Amino acid sequence: MMSFLWPWAFAILPLPFLLRLLLPRAKQSNDAALRVPYLSDYQISENSNYVTKNSRWPLLLFTLAWVCLVIAAARPQWTGEPIELPISGRDLMLAIDISKSMDHPIRHNLGSVSRITATKAVASAFIEKRVGDRIGLILFGDQAYVQAPLTFDRTTVNILLQEAFTGLAGQATAIGDAIGLAVKRMSARQDVNKQHANKSASEDNISESHVLILLTDGVSNRGEITPLKAAELAARKGLKIHTIGIGNRGSSELDEITLRKIAKITGGQYFRAYTTADLQEIYTLLDQLEPVEKDVKSYRPIKVLFYVPLAASLLLASLLALFIYAPQFSVRSLFDSAPKDAYEKVRDKSA
C-alpha cells in the first residue's frame, strides 16, 4: 500500500502557478543594443515553429519537475503486508511418572487402559494446543531426566512422549528430583533471558510464565531431595506447580497429601483423576488456567521511495538547463529554426 509520510507537502503544489498568475510579467525591451541596417531582414517571425515549440515544452518540463519535487517532499513509502512475529508464550514443563506402577489399569469408558497409555493420549492432545509455548518433558522413576528440553517444536515433544515406556527410569518414584530438575531447567532459561534483556543479576525469580505440571500415581520413595523441600525451592524461584494424582478410588498407593502441599506451596492446584475422562477434563482445566497468549504481534515492512521522484525531478531540471540555457544549443537552435529566406538574404548581401 502506497502512503505519504508528510502529505501536507502537497499544499505547496500550486505555488508556482499562483505566482505566475499573481505577479506582474517581466517587461520586454525591443530596443536593439546595436543599430544594424536591414535588421528587419534578420528578425525571425514570431509565428515561426521554433518560438511555438520553445514556448510550450519547457513549461511542461518545469511542471513535471515541480510535481516530482513535491511528491519527493511528501516522503512516499510503500507499506508491505503484515508479518507476524513469533509469539512468546509460557515455558511449560511436563513431569510424568514412568515407574512400573503406571502399567496398572485405569477405567476408560466400559473398559480399562494402562495409566501410561491414558496419560500419553491426553497429554499429547494438550501439547498440540499449546501453540506459542515452549514445551519441555521430564520423565522420572528412580531418577529424573529431561526427555525434551524447552522448545517450540511440539511435534518432537509428542514423539518423545510416545516413545517413553514404564521402567525406563527405574521402578520407584522420585518426585522431589523431578521438581528440582524442573527448577534447574527453568532457572537456566531465565538466566538466558536476563542476559538478552540486560536485567540485573539480583532478579533471581523465575518468570510467572513458567509452569510445571507434574503427574504421578505413587508415593515419593526415591531421590536426593524430598518433594516438599523441592516445592519450597520452586516457590522461592517463583515456579508454579500443578499436580495430578492418577489412580483408582480407595487406592493407598497415591500420596495425595504431599501432592496437595506441593501445589499449595507453589501457588498451583491439585487434581485427582480416577478415569480417562477425569484426566482429559483436568488437562482442559489446565488449558484454561494457563491460557495460551492470544495477542499476535505483527509489523509491516516499510520501504521509502522518495528518491524515485527526486531523481526524476533532478533529471528534468538537468535537461532544462542543458537544452534551454546552454549557449551552444541556443545558437544552434536559432540557426536551425530560422527561415531559409533569412539565410539567403545574408548570403546575397555578403556577395
mmCIF file of C-alpha atoms in Angstrom, residues 57-58 61-62 65 313-330:
data_model
loop_
_atom_site.group_PDB
_atom_site.id
_atom_site.type_symbol
_atom_site.label_atom_id
_atom_site.label_comp_id
_atom_site.label_asym_id
_atom_site.label_seq_id
_atom_site.Cartn_x
_atom_site.Cartn_y
_atom_site.Cartn_z
ATOM 1 C CA TRP A 57 7.618 22.146 -23.862
ATOM 2 C CA PRO A 58 9.813 23.999 -21.303
ATOM 3 C CA LEU A 61 9.091 20.067 -18.189
ATOM 4 C CA PHE A 62 9.045 22.705 -15.456
ATOM 5 C CA ALA A 65 9.915 18.664 -12.383
ATOM 6 C CA SER A 313 12.926 15.947 -10.761
ATOM 7 C CA LEU A 314 16.704 16.371 -10.911
ATOM 8 C CA LEU A 315 16.810 14.707 -14.330
ATOM 9 C CA LEU A 316 14.132 17.027 -15.716
ATOM 10 C CA ALA A 317 15.881 20.069 -14.260
ATOM 11 C CA SER A 318 19.162 18.951 -15.829
ATOM 12 C CA LEU A 319 17.506 18.568 -19.206
ATOM 13 C CA LEU A 320 16.033 22.047 -18.944
ATOM 14 C CA ALA A 321 19.383 23.530 -18.009
ATOM 15 C CA LEU A 322 21.142 21.694 -20.832
ATOM 16 C CA PHE A 323 18.753 22.332 -23.700
ATOM 17 C CA ILE A 324 17.455 25.788 -22.793
ATOM 18 C CA TYR A 325 20.270 27.625 -21.057
ATOM 19 C CA ALA A 326 23.326 26.084 -22.729
ATOM 20 C CA PRO A 327 24.707 28.750 -25.169
ATOM 21 C CA GLN A 328 25.810 26.325 -27.838
ATOM 22 C CA PHE A 329 22.384 24.752 -28.015
ATOM 23 C CA SER A 330 20.631 28.144 -28.170
#
